[in-house]
Each structure stands twice: as structure tokens, then as C-alpha cells.
């Protein structure tokens, strides 16, 4: 499905969704849903997230112009993940991101949790900015996750911080299917 050229020509900005409150990945998914409805081709690469079991992966299979690629090891399930493994997966995620950004094949590229990758020292803000500089014209980008570096804030066009006011996690309610994953 080719997007309307009038829609496409206004794209090309960089968004950041950061902060400690819930809503960063769900904001990415909301945007992905909206963009896909307009016929835009959307790719979401999820850094630091494992291969299966998220509601968004199941839903995306039903939308032909929305692809989600998880590129992380499973930290959440108590498995020991080595720094080398994280580094290798981040490098591979960056390679895929570079390919997607430069190809012009995607109208919206979402790099979910890449801010965490930068704050963990797995990817450098300089490398991420250099990659963004090489993106095809009219490719809109989202960088999400906690702890975004200042250089990325300075570079971005739109920055939103989800501020934690309350989260049920702190009264013992863990992640729930369909709401958190
Ligand atoms: P979501 O995917 O629900 O939009 P998020 O992307 O903003 O959340 P992450 O920082 O990626 O949040 O957190 C990963 C997981 O922790 C998600 O299941 C999320 O719902 C949950 N979470 C988010 N904020 C908090 C918080 N302040 N305390 C505890 N858990 C949180
Ligand atoms: Mg998230």
C-alpha cells in the first residue's frame, strides 16, 4: 500500500519518548497504529526485548504495513545475559536500523528502548545521531526508552517525558498480559 505523497512529504522529524512513567512503548505503538492506518510503512525495532510473547507482536501480524522486530535478550525472565550478548544484539539492531533508515522503504522507523541501550553504554549517542543523519528524506523516527542522553534531546524535534506519578508495580501488581505486554 503506497502512502499518499502529500502525507509523505511532511515527514522526516525525530521524536523522543522518555521518562520513568509508563507509556513510552505504548505511545510508539499508538503512533504505529495511526501511521499504518494512513498507509504509511512502519518498522519498529525493539532493543533489549525478547523475541516473543508481547501483544503487539501478535497484533502487528494482522497489519501488513507494520513490522515489529525484537532484537534483545530476555533480561525480564531471570536469565543471565552477558554484556557481550547484549553488545552483539545491540550491534545487530543498529545494523538493521541503519538499513531501514537509509533504504527509504519505511515512512516511520521506531527504535524502541534504544535510549536504554545508550544509557547502558551499549550504543553511543554519537553513533545514533550519525545514523539518523544518514536517514532517507521523509523518514520519521522515534527513539524511546528511559534515560535519553542530552545529545539526543538536543538533536530531536519532539521530546516527551512520561513522568512517574503512580504505578501499580509499587503495590505489588506485576506486568499484566494485554496491558504491559
Ligand atoms: P509500556 O510498554 O507499558 O508503555 P514503557 O515503555 O513506558 O511502558 P519501560 O520503561 O519500557 O516502560 O518499562 C518496561 C515495563 O515496565 C513495562 O511493562 C512497563 O509497563 C513497566 N513500567 C513502566 N514504568 C514503570 C515504573 N515506573 N515502575 C515499574 N514498572 C514500570
Ligand atoms: Mg518501553
CSV table of C-alpha atoms and ligand atoms in Angstrom, one decimal:
chain,number,residue,atom,x,y,z
A,1,UNK,CA,0.0,0.0,0.0
A,2,UNK,CA,1.7,3.2,-1.2
A,3,UNK,CA,1.1,6.3,1.1
A,4,UNK,CA,-0.4,9.5,-0.3
A,5,UNK,CA,2.6,11.6,-1.4
A,6,UNK,CA,1.1,14.7,0.3
A,7,UNK,CA,1.3,12.8,3.6
A,8,UNK,CA,4.8,11.5,3.0
A,9,UNK,CA,6.4,14.9,2.0
A,10,UNK,CA,5.7,16.3,5.5
A,11,UNK,CA,7.5,13.5,7.3
A,12,UNK,CA,11.1,13.4,8.5
A,13,UNK,CA,11.2,14.6,12.1
A,14,UNK,CA,12.8,12.9,15.1
A,15,UNK,CA,10.7,12.1,18.3
A,16,UNK,CA,11.9,11.1,21.7
A,17,UNK,CA,9.7,9.4,24.3
A,18,UNK,CA,11.5,9.1,27.6
A,19,UNK,CA,11.0,9.2,31.4
A,20,UNK,CA,10.2,6.8,34.2
A,21,UNK,CA,6.4,6.7,33.9
A,22,UNK,CA,4.6,4.0,31.9
A,23,UNK,CA,3.6,4.9,28.3
A,24,UNK,CA,6.7,5.1,26.2
A,25,UNK,CA,6.3,1.9,24.2
A,26,UNK,CA,2.5,2.2,24.2
A,27,UNK,CA,2.9,5.7,22.7
A,28,UNK,CA,5.1,4.2,20.0
A,29,UNK,CA,2.5,1.6,19.3
A,30,UNK,CA,-0.3,4.1,19.2
A,31,UNK,CA,1.7,6.1,16.6
A,32,UNK,CA,2.5,3.0,14.6
A,33,UNK,CA,-1.2,2.1,14.6
A,34,UNK,CA,-2.2,5.6,13.4
A,35,UNK,CA,0.5,5.8,10.7
A,36,UNK,CA,-0.3,2.3,9.4
A,37,UNK,CA,-3.9,3.4,9.1
A,38,UNK,CA,-2.8,6.1,6.7
A,39,UNK,CA,-1.0,3.6,4.6
A,40,UNK,CA,2.5,4.5,5.9
A,41,UNK,CA,5.1,1.7,6.0
A,42,UNK,CA,6.1,1.3,9.7
A,43,UNK,CA,9.0,-0.6,11.2
A,44,UNK,CA,9.6,-0.9,14.9
A,45,UNK,CA,12.9,-2.4,16.1
A,46,UNK,CA,12.8,-3.3,19.8
A,47,UNK,CA,16.2,-3.1,21.5
A,48,UNK,CA,16.7,-5.1,24.8
A,49,UNK,CA,13.4,-7.0,24.2
A,50,UNK,CA,13.0,-10.7,23.6
A,51,UNK,CA,11.5,-12.5,20.7
A,52,UNK,CA,8.0,-13.5,21.6
A,53,UNK,CA,5.0,-13.1,23.9
A,54,UNK,CA,4.1,-9.5,23.5
A,55,UNK,CA,0.6,-8.5,22.5
A,56,UNK,CA,2.0,-6.0,20.0
A,57,UNK,CA,3.8,-8.8,18.1
A,58,UNK,CA,0.5,-10.7,17.7
A,59,UNK,CA,-1.5,-7.6,16.6
A,60,UNK,CA,1.2,-6.5,14.1
A,61,UNK,CA,0.9,-9.8,12.3
A,62,UNK,CA,-2.6,-8.6,11.2
A,63,UNK,CA,-1.3,-5.3,9.8
A,64,UNK,CA,0.7,-5.8,6.6
A,65,UNK,CA,2.4,-2.4,6.7
A,66,UNK,CA,3.5,-2.6,10.3
A,67,UNK,CA,6.5,-4.8,11.2
A,68,UNK,CA,8.0,-5.3,14.6
A,69,UNK,CA,11.4,-6.9,15.1
A,70,UNK,CA,12.5,-7.7,18.7
A,71,UNK,CA,16.3,-7.5,18.9
A,72,UNK,CA,17.1,-8.2,22.6
A,73,UNK,CA,17.8,-11.0,25.0
A,74,UNK,CA,15.4,-11.9,27.8
A,75,UNK,CA,16.5,-9.9,30.8
A,76,UNK,CA,13.0,-10.0,32.2
A,77,UNK,CA,12.8,-13.7,32.8
A,78,UNK,CA,15.7,-14.0,35.2
A,79,UNK,CA,18.1,-15.4,32.6
A,80,UNK,CA,21.7,-14.3,32.9
A,81,UNK,CA,22.6,-12.2,29.8
A,82,UNK,CA,26.2,-11.4,29.3
A,83,UNK,CA,27.4,-8.0,28.4
A,84,UNK,CA,28.9,-9.5,25.2
A,85,UNK,CA,25.5,-10.9,24.2
A,86,UNK,CA,23.8,-7.5,24.8
A,87,UNK,CA,26.6,-5.8,22.8
A,88,UNK,CA,26.2,-8.2,19.9
A,89,UNK,CA,22.4,-7.9,19.8
A,90,UNK,CA,22.7,-4.1,20.0
A,91,UNK,CA,25.1,-4.0,17.2
A,92,UNK,CA,22.8,-6.2,15.1
A,93,UNK,CA,19.9,-3.9,16.0
A,94,UNK,CA,21.9,-0.9,14.9
A,95,UNK,CA,22.7,-2.6,11.6
A,96,UNK,CA,19.0,-3.3,11.0
A,97,UNK,CA,18.1,0.3,12.0
A,98,UNK,CA,20.7,1.8,9.7
A,99,UNK,CA,19.4,-0.4,6.8
A,100,UNK,CA,15.8,0.6,7.5
A,101,UNK,CA,16.6,4.3,7.8
A,102,UNK,CA,18.7,4.6,4.7
A,103,UNK,CA,16.6,2.4,2.4
A,104,UNK,CA,13.7,4.8,2.2
A,105,UNK,CA,11.5,1.8,2.4
A,106,UNK,CA,9.9,2.9,5.7
A,107,UNK,CA,8.0,6.1,6.4
A,108,UNK,CA,8.2,5.7,10.2
A,109,UNK,CA,11.0,3.9,12.0
A,110,UNK,CA,10.6,3.3,15.7
A,111,UNK,CA,13.7,2.4,17.8
A,112,UNK,CA,12.0,1.2,21.0
A,113,UNK,CA,14.2,1.1,24.1
A,114,UNK,CA,17.2,2.5,22.2
A,115,UNK,CA,17.5,5.2,24.8
A,116,UNK,CA,18.1,2.5,27.4
A,117,UNK,CA,20.7,1.0,25.1
A,118,UNK,CA,22.5,4.3,25.1
A,119,UNK,CA,22.2,4.9,28.8
A,120,UNK,CA,23.6,1.3,29.4
A,121,UNK,CA,26.6,2.2,27.2
A,122,UNK,CA,25.6,-0.4,24.5
A,123,UNK,CA,25.2,2.2,21.8
A,124,UNK,CA,26.8,5.7,21.7
A,125,UNK,CA,24.6,8.8,21.1
A,126,UNK,CA,27.2,9.9,18.5
A,127,UNK,CA,26.7,6.7,16.5
A,128,UNK,CA,22.9,7.0,16.8
A,129,UNK,CA,23.0,10.7,15.6
A,130,UNK,CA,25.3,9.8,12.7
A,131,UNK,CA,22.9,7.1,11.7
A,132,UNK,CA,19.9,9.5,11.9
A,133,UNK,CA,21.9,12.0,9.7
A,134,UNK,CA,22.1,9.3,7.0
A,135,UNK,CA,18.4,8.6,7.0
A,136,UNK,CA,16.4,8.9,3.8
A,137,UNK,CA,14.4,12.1,3.4
A,138,UNK,CA,10.9,11.9,4.8
A,139,UNK,CA,11.6,9.1,7.1
A,140,UNK,CA,10.1,10.0,10.6
A,141,UNK,CA,11.9,8.4,13.5
A,142,UNK,CA,11.0,7.7,17.2
A,143,UNK,CA,13.6,6.9,19.8
A,144,UNK,CA,12.0,5.6,23.0
A,145,UNK,CA,13.1,4.5,26.4
A,146,UNK,CA,14.4,5.7,29.8
A,147,UNK,CA,17.5,7.8,30.3
A,148,UNK,CA,17.9,9.5,26.9
A,149,UNK,CA,21.2,11.3,26.6
A,150,UNK,CA,21.3,15.1,26.4
A,151,UNK,CA,22.8,15.0,22.9
A,152,UNK,CA,19.8,13.2,21.6
A,153,UNK,CA,17.4,15.7,23.3
A,154,UNK,CA,19.3,18.5,21.5
A,155,UNK,CA,19.1,16.7,18.2
A,156,UNK,CA,15.4,15.7,18.3
A,157,UNK,CA,12.5,17.8,17.1
A,158,UNK,CA,9.9,16.5,19.6
A,159,UNK,CA,10.7,15.3,23.1
A,160,UNK,CA,8.1,14.0,25.6
A,161,UNK,CA,8.9,12.8,29.1
A,162,UNK,CA,6.5,10.3,30.8
A,163,UNK,CA,6.7,11.3,34.4
A,164,UNK,CA,6.0,8.7,37.0
A,165,UNK,CA,3.3,9.8,39.4
A,166,UNK,CA,1.9,6.4,40.3
A,167,UNK,CA,2.5,2.8,39.1
A,168,UNK,CA,0.7,-0.3,40.5
A,169,UNK,CA,4.1,-2.1,40.4
A,170,UNK,CA,4.9,-0.4,43.6
A,171,UNK,CA,2.0,-2.0,45.3
A,172,UNK,CA,2.9,-5.4,44.1
A,173,UNK,CA,1.0,-5.6,40.8
A,174,UNK,CA,3.4,-7.0,38.2
A,175,UNK,CA,3.2,-6.8,34.4
A,176,UNK,CA,-0.2,-8.0,33.0
A,177,UNK,CA,-0.9,-9.5,29.6
A,178,UNK,CA,-2.6,-7.1,27.3
A,179,UNK,CA,-1.7,-4.1,29.4
A,180,UNK,CA,2.1,-4.2,29.8
A,181,UNK,CA,2.9,-6.9,27.2
B,1,LIG,P1,4.7,0.5,28.3
B,1,LIG,O1,5.4,-0.6,27.5
B,1,LIG,O2,3.7,-0.1,29.2
B,1,LIG,O3,4.2,1.7,27.5
B,1,LIG,P2,7.1,1.9,29.0
B,1,LIG,O4,7.6,1.6,27.6
B,1,LIG,O5,6.9,3.3,29.3
B,1,LIG,O6,5.8,1.1,29.3
B,1,LIG,P3,9.5,0.7,30.1
B,1,LIG,O7,10.5,1.6,30.7
B,1,LIG,O8,9.8,0.2,28.7
B,1,LIG,O9,8.1,1.3,30.1
B,1,LIG,O10,9.3,-0.5,31.1
B,1,LIG,C1,9.1,-1.8,30.8
B,1,LIG,C2,8.0,-2.4,31.7
B,1,LIG,O11,7.9,-1.9,33.0
B,1,LIG,C3,6.6,-2.2,31.0
B,1,LIG,O12,5.9,-3.4,31.3
B,1,LIG,C4,6.0,-1.1,31.8
B,1,LIG,O13,4.6,-1.1,31.8
B,1,LIG,C5,6.6,-1.3,33.1
B,1,LIG,N1,6.8,0.1,33.8
B,1,LIG,C6,6.8,1.3,33.2
B,1,LIG,N2,7.0,2.3,34.0
B,1,LIG,C7,7.2,1.7,35.2
B,1,LIG,C8,7.5,2.1,36.6
B,1,LIG,N3,7.7,3.4,36.8
B,1,LIG,N4,7.7,1.2,37.5
B,1,LIG,C9,7.5,-0.1,37.3
B,1,LIG,N5,7.2,-0.6,36.1
B,1,LIG,C10,7.1,0.2,35.0
B,2,LIG,MG1,9.1,0.5,26.9
